[in-house]
Short mmCIF file of C-alpha atoms in Angstrom, two decimals:
data_model
loop_
_atom_site.label_atom_id
_atom_site.label_comp_id
_atom_site.label_asym_id
_atom_site.label_seq_id
_atom_site.Cartn_x
_atom_site.Cartn_y
_atom_site.Cartn_z
CA MET A 1 1.11 -0.23 7.44
CA LEU A 2 3.31 -3.28 7.84
CA GLN A 3 1.19 -5.22 5.38
CA GLN A 4 3.24 -5.12 2.15
CA THR A 5 5.68 -2.47 3.45
CA GLN A 6 9.02 -2.98 5.23
CA VAL A 7 9.48 -1.94 8.86
CA ALA A 8 12.20 0.62 8.16
CA THR A 9 9.94 2.40 5.68
CA VAL A 10 6.92 2.31 7.97
CA ILE A 11 8.46 3.80 11.14
CA PRO A 12 8.38 7.53 10.22
CA TYR A 13 4.89 7.18 8.71
CA TYR A 14 3.67 5.40 11.83
CA GLN A 15 5.11 8.06 14.11
CA ARG A 16 3.44 10.86 12.15
CA PHE A 17 0.17 8.93 11.99
CA VAL A 18 0.02 8.28 15.73
CA ALA A 19 0.93 11.89 16.48
CA ALA A 20 -2.02 13.02 14.36
CA PHE A 21 -4.39 10.24 15.47
CA PRO A 22 -3.66 9.16 19.07
CA ASN A 23 -6.63 6.76 19.26
CA VAL A 24 -9.20 4.92 17.18
CA ALA A 25 -11.87 7.55 17.74
CA SER A 26 -9.68 10.25 16.23
CA VAL A 27 -9.13 8.15 13.09
CA ALA A 28 -12.87 7.52 12.80
CA ALA A 29 -13.67 11.22 13.21
CA ALA A 30 -11.17 12.35 10.58
CA PRO A 31 -12.09 12.73 6.91
CA VAL A 32 -10.56 10.00 4.78
CA GLU A 33 -8.64 12.69 2.89
CA ARG A 34 -6.63 13.43 6.03
CA VAL A 35 -5.84 9.74 6.50
CA LEU A 36 -4.72 9.49 2.88
CA GLU A 37 -2.58 12.59 3.29
CA LEU A 38 -0.60 10.94 6.10
CA TRP A 39 -0.47 7.66 4.15
CA SER A 40 0.78 9.24 0.94
CA GLY A 41 3.97 7.49 -0.19
CA LEU A 42 3.29 4.12 1.47
CA GLY A 43 1.41 2.78 -1.54
CA TYR A 44 -1.40 0.22 -1.59
CA TYR A 45 -3.83 3.01 -0.67
CA ARG A 46 -6.73 0.61 -0.24
CA ARG A 47 -5.15 -0.22 3.12
CA ALA A 48 -5.66 3.39 4.26
CA HIS A 49 -9.30 3.34 3.17
CA LEU A 50 -9.84 0.06 5.02
CA ALA A 51 -8.12 1.32 8.18
CA HIS A 52 -10.40 4.36 8.17
CA ARG A 53 -13.46 2.17 7.65
CA ALA A 54 -12.33 -0.20 10.42
CA ALA A 55 -11.97 2.69 12.86
CA ARG A 56 -15.50 3.82 12.08
CA VAL A 57 -16.85 0.29 12.56
CA ILE A 58 -15.08 0.06 15.95
CA VAL A 59 -16.66 3.33 17.07
CA ALA A 60 -20.11 2.56 15.67
CA GLU A 61 -20.42 -1.13 16.51
CA HIS A 62 -17.98 -1.71 19.38
CA ASP A 63 -18.49 1.52 21.36
CA GLY A 64 -14.97 2.61 20.45
CA ALA A 65 -13.36 -0.38 22.18
CA PHE A 66 -10.96 -2.40 20.04
CA PRO A 67 -12.18 -6.04 19.74
CA ARG A 68 -10.14 -8.39 21.93
CA ASP A 69 -10.38 -11.71 20.07
CA ALA A 70 -9.20 -12.78 16.63
CA ALA A 71 -12.65 -13.84 15.43
CA ALA A 72 -14.09 -10.36 16.03
CA LEU A 73 -10.98 -8.64 14.71
CA ALA A 74 -11.19 -10.59 11.46
CA THR A 75 -14.62 -9.06 10.76
CA LEU A 76 -13.12 -5.55 10.56
CA PRO A 77 -12.32 -4.08 7.14
CA GLY A 78 -8.72 -4.77 6.11
CA ILE A 79 -7.94 -7.31 8.84
CA GLY A 80 -7.51 -10.89 7.67
CA ARG A 81 -6.94 -14.10 9.57
CA SER A 82 -3.20 -13.70 10.16
CA THR A 83 -3.33 -10.02 11.10
CA ALA A 84 -6.24 -10.65 13.45
CA ALA A 85 -4.36 -13.46 15.19
CA ALA A 86 -1.22 -11.33 15.52
CA ILE A 87 -3.14 -8.42 17.06
CA ALA A 88 -5.00 -10.74 19.43
CA ALA A 89 -1.75 -12.42 20.48
CA PHE A 90 0.28 -9.24 21.09
CA ALA A 91 -2.48 -7.08 22.57
CA PHE A 92 -4.52 -9.64 24.48
CA GLY A 93 -2.47 -12.84 24.77
CA GLU A 94 -4.89 -14.95 22.71
CA ARG A 95 -3.47 -18.23 21.40
CA GLY A 96 -3.67 -18.40 17.61
CA ALA A 97 -1.54 -19.09 14.55
CA ILE A 98 -0.23 -16.41 12.20
CA LEU A 99 0.97 -16.76 8.62
CA ASP A 100 2.59 -13.65 7.22
CA GLY A 101 5.12 -13.74 4.38
CA ASN A 102 8.13 -14.36 6.61
CA VAL A 103 6.39 -17.11 8.55
CA LYS A 104 5.33 -18.83 5.34
CA ARG A 105 8.99 -18.99 4.31
CA VAL A 106 10.08 -20.42 7.67
CA LEU A 107 7.40 -23.10 7.69
CA ALA A 108 7.80 -24.03 4.02
CA ARG A 109 11.52 -24.61 4.49
CA HIS A 110 11.29 -26.29 7.86
CA ALA A 111 8.61 -28.75 6.71
CA GLY A 112 9.81 -29.04 3.10
CA ILE A 113 6.48 -27.86 1.68
CA SER A 114 6.82 -27.35 -2.07
CA GLY A 115 4.79 -24.94 -4.15
CA PHE A 116 3.86 -21.27 -4.19
CA PRO A 117 2.47 -20.21 -0.77
CA GLY A 118 -0.21 -18.12 -2.47
CA ASP A 119 -1.86 -21.23 -3.90
CA THR A 120 -4.84 -22.32 -1.81
CA LYS A 121 -3.69 -25.89 -1.14
CA ILE A 122 -0.17 -24.81 -0.20
CA GLU A 123 -1.50 -22.08 2.07
CA GLN A 124 -3.82 -24.53 3.79
CA ALA A 125 -0.89 -26.88 4.41
CA LEU A 126 1.10 -24.00 5.91
CA TRP A 127 -1.82 -23.04 8.17
CA ARG A 128 -1.99 -26.62 9.46
CA ARG A 129 1.73 -26.52 10.13
CA ALA A 130 1.48 -23.18 11.90
CA GLU A 131 -1.27 -24.48 14.18
CA THR A 132 0.74 -27.62 15.00
CA PHE A 133 3.57 -25.62 16.58
CA LEU A 134 1.47 -23.32 18.76
CA PRO A 135 2.70 -23.33 22.39
CA GLU A 136 0.28 -23.60 25.30
CA SER A 137 1.64 -20.40 26.89
CA ASP A 138 3.75 -17.32 26.10
CA ILE A 139 2.02 -16.88 22.77
CA GLU A 140 3.27 -13.28 22.53
CA ILE A 141 6.92 -14.33 22.79
CA TYR A 142 6.46 -17.24 20.40
CA THR A 143 4.66 -15.14 17.78
CA GLN A 144 7.27 -12.40 17.86
CA ALA A 145 10.09 -14.96 17.74
CA LEU A 146 8.55 -16.69 14.73
CA MET A 147 8.19 -13.40 12.87
CA ASP A 148 11.74 -12.36 13.76
CA LEU A 149 13.08 -15.74 12.68
CA GLY A 150 11.77 -15.14 9.18
CA ALA A 151 12.75 -11.47 9.11
CA THR A 152 16.32 -11.79 10.39
CA VAL A 153 17.49 -15.42 10.05
CA CYS A 154 15.49 -17.42 7.50
CA LEU A 155 16.03 -14.79 4.85
CA ARG A 156 14.87 -15.13 1.26
CA GLY A 157 18.44 -14.81 0.03
CA GLU A 158 21.47 -16.04 1.99
CA PRO A 159 19.64 -17.36 5.07
CA ARG A 160 21.70 -17.50 8.26
CA CYS A 161 21.24 -21.22 8.92
CA ALA A 162 24.23 -21.45 11.25
CA MET A 163 22.40 -19.37 13.86
CA CYS A 164 18.92 -20.81 13.29
CA PRO A 165 17.43 -22.43 16.43
CA VAL A 166 15.49 -25.00 14.36
CA ALA A 167 18.18 -25.84 11.81
CA SER A 168 18.69 -29.34 13.17
CA ASP A 169 15.38 -30.66 11.83
CA CYS A 170 14.87 -28.30 8.89
CA VAL A 171 13.90 -30.35 5.83
CA ALA A 172 15.12 -27.76 3.32
CA ARG A 173 18.55 -27.60 4.97
CA ARG A 174 18.85 -31.36 5.23
CA GLU A 175 17.83 -31.94 1.61
CA GLY A 176 19.66 -28.97 0.11
CA ARG A 177 16.44 -27.28 -1.00
CA ILE A 178 16.80 -23.93 0.72
CA ASP A 179 17.02 -21.97 -2.52
CA GLU A 180 13.92 -23.56 -4.01
CA LEU A 181 11.63 -23.18 -0.99
CA PRO A 182 9.21 -21.59 -0.88
CA ALA A 183 8.50 -21.58 -4.59
CA PRO A 184 8.25 -18.08 -6.11
CA ARG A 185 5.09 -16.67 -7.61
CA PRO A 186 4.69 -18.07 -11.13
CA LYS A 187 5.99 -15.50 -13.58
CA ARG A 188 3.56 -13.83 -15.90
CA GLU A 189 3.85 -10.91 -18.24
CA LEU A 190 2.36 -7.80 -16.71
CA PRO A 191 0.13 -5.78 -19.04
CA LEU A 192 1.29 -2.27 -19.86
CA ARG A 193 -0.88 0.85 -19.71
CA THR A 194 0.01 4.28 -21.00
CA ILE A 195 -1.66 7.58 -20.14
CA SER A 196 -0.86 11.26 -20.39
CA VAL A 197 -1.17 13.55 -17.37
CA LEU A 198 -1.72 17.29 -17.56
CA LEU A 199 0.50 19.68 -15.65
CA LEU A 200 -1.80 22.69 -15.82
CA GLU A 201 0.11 25.51 -14.15
CA ARG A 202 -0.74 29.09 -13.26
CA HIS A 203 0.89 31.46 -10.75
CA ASP A 204 3.02 28.71 -9.14
CA GLU A 205 -0.05 26.51 -8.71
CA VAL A 206 -0.94 23.20 -10.35
CA LEU A 207 -4.39 21.80 -11.04
CA LEU A 208 -5.26 18.55 -9.23
CA GLU A 209 -8.21 16.24 -9.71
CA LYS A 210 -9.75 13.95 -7.09
CA ARG A 211 -9.35 10.27 -7.98
CA PRO A 212 -12.43 7.99 -7.86
CA PRO A 213 -13.11 6.22 -4.53
CA ILE A 214 -12.18 2.84 -6.03
CA GLY A 215 -9.35 1.76 -8.29
CA ILE A 216 -5.70 2.78 -8.27
CA TRP A 217 -4.79 5.72 -6.03
CA ALA A 218 -8.38 5.73 -4.78
CA GLY A 219 -9.39 8.99 -3.17
CA LEU A 220 -6.04 10.72 -3.69
CA TRP A 221 -5.45 13.95 -5.58
CA SER A 222 -3.61 13.56 -8.86
CA LEU A 223 -3.07 15.22 -12.22
CA PRO A 224 -5.89 15.15 -14.78
CA GLU A 225 -5.48 12.25 -17.17
CA LEU A 226 -6.17 11.87 -20.87
CA ALA A 227 -5.43 9.37 -23.58
CA PRO A 228 -2.04 9.56 -25.29
CA ASP A 229 -1.90 11.67 -28.45
CA THR A 230 -4.98 13.68 -27.40
CA ASP A 231 -5.02 17.26 -28.65
CA VAL A 232 -4.27 18.98 -25.31
CA VAL A 233 -5.41 22.45 -26.39
CA ALA A 234 -8.73 21.14 -27.71
CA HIS A 235 -9.22 18.95 -24.63
CA CYS A 236 -8.73 21.84 -22.21
CA LYS A 237 -11.02 24.03 -24.31
CA ALA A 238 -13.75 21.40 -24.39
CA ARG A 239 -13.57 20.36 -20.73
CA PHE A 240 -12.61 23.57 -18.94
CA ALA A 241 -13.27 26.29 -21.54
CA ALA A 242 -9.65 27.17 -20.77
CA GLU A 243 -6.92 28.43 -23.04
CA VAL A 244 -3.54 26.77 -22.51
CA ALA A 245 -0.13 26.74 -24.14
CA PRO A 246 1.53 23.29 -24.09
CA GLY A 247 5.21 23.15 -23.25
CA ALA A 248 7.76 20.49 -24.11
CA PRO A 249 6.68 17.05 -22.81
CA LEU A 250 8.57 15.84 -19.75
CA PRO A 251 10.33 12.45 -19.57
CA ALA A 252 8.01 9.47 -19.15
CA ILE A 253 7.52 8.01 -15.67
CA GLU A 254 7.38 4.24 -15.18
CA HIS A 255 5.41 2.94 -12.20
CA GLY A 256 4.67 -0.66 -11.25
CA PHE A 257 1.51 -2.04 -9.66
CA THR A 258 0.81 -5.62 -8.63
CA HIS A 259 -1.15 -6.46 -11.76
CA PHE A 260 0.19 -4.06 -14.39
CA ARG A 261 2.82 -1.49 -15.26
CA LEU A 262 1.93 2.12 -15.92
CA THR A 263 3.73 4.66 -18.09
CA LEU A 264 2.87 8.31 -17.42
CA HIS A 265 3.61 11.00 -19.98
CA PRO A 266 3.54 14.40 -18.21
CA GLN A 267 2.47 17.30 -20.42
CA PRO A 268 3.12 20.77 -18.95
CA CYS A 269 0.71 23.50 -19.97
CA ALA A 270 0.73 27.18 -19.08
CA VAL A 271 -2.82 28.37 -18.38
CA HIS A 272 -3.65 31.69 -20.07
CA THR A 273 -7.42 31.76 -19.49
CA TRP A 274 -9.32 29.87 -16.80
CA PRO A 275 -13.00 30.83 -16.57
CA ARG A 276 -14.81 30.67 -13.24
CA ARG A 277 -17.17 27.96 -14.47
CA ALA A 278 -14.20 25.63 -14.88
CA GLU A 279 -13.95 25.35 -11.07
CA GLU A 280 -16.01 22.16 -10.94
CA PRO A 281 -16.19 19.87 -7.86
CA GLY A 282 -13.26 17.53 -7.56
CA LEU A 283 -10.72 20.06 -8.82
CA VAL A 284 -8.33 22.15 -6.76
CA TRP A 285 -5.43 24.50 -7.47
CA LEU A 286 -2.53 23.49 -5.24
CA PRO A 287 0.45 25.81 -4.66
CA LEU A 288 3.61 23.98 -5.65
CA ALA A 289 5.06 25.01 -2.28
CA ASP A 290 2.43 22.82 -0.56
CA VAL A 291 3.04 19.65 -2.57
CA GLY A 292 5.06 17.96 0.20
CA GLY A 293 2.08 17.66 2.55
CA ALA A 294 -0.58 16.79 -0.01
CA ALA A 295 -2.27 13.40 -0.42
CA LEU A 296 -0.74 12.52 -3.77
CA PRO A 297 0.38 9.25 -5.38
CA ALA A 298 4.13 8.79 -4.92
CA PRO A 299 5.15 9.26 -8.60
CA ILE A 300 2.96 12.36 -8.93
CA LYS A 301 4.33 13.87 -5.73
CA LYS A 302 7.89 13.20 -6.89
CA LEU A 303 7.16 14.87 -10.24
CA LEU A 304 5.62 17.94 -8.62
CA LEU A 305 8.38 18.27 -6.06
CA GLN A 306 10.86 18.31 -8.93
CA ARG A 307 8.68 20.87 -10.66
CA ALA A 308 8.57 23.02 -7.54
CA GLY A 309 12.37 23.03 -7.39
CA ALA A 310 12.80 23.74 -11.09
#
């Protein structure tokens, strides 16, 4: 959960997750839909799929015992080199370097390493630096201190250099390069995508469709999609043999992903006729009163919660 999400945001999700799944075996035994339900709102849903897969690998291939060394941990779905080293250090005291986003910033500034940390050569230089500083003992304390240094002192904006324990030999501080290190991700124009989503409503329920197992919002429930400017009445007739009455379109919703920006155009429709044969697999009618606990993408859940209160 802490990969790509801030601690303050994670805490309530983590508490609910652990309450529902007290051990690895319980995660492995659960359907992925339940995992996604508890993850809903954290974003980057591939992480939830990978966590579920990792739990199943641990049960199937490690007799339910969590691997104790970084090399074995790094073979699990969703666990890379830095995360594996962090787990091994904190849980089992194994000596190994980590390189999360905060640590990259600390090392880039301290050593004066120019360039974007996501570039392969720059990342390799940072890994070498991280390995150079590893202590012979107390790896747990050192690892936590290094992470905290980046999270609370060597901040991206307005770093607190006066209280930094390694300020005396920091290259960026000495050379006045704090603001330029580490270099930001090169800017590029994100492509824009536009889709319409159907708010098919009947008796205080809304129709949801299961998302594909790969791609954005993989495995979550969402609103049926169609191309902009599609004839909604004809579409519903052709796909569901249903008769609907479109309402006034709702305001567009803007949502950003790592590689593109998405504009959603919600189209409410009152369902007048819904034949039994329209109940195909992958569709479900969800009471609006139950939206809060459903495994929905964040912008869709927000839209439906507003709809439920309307």
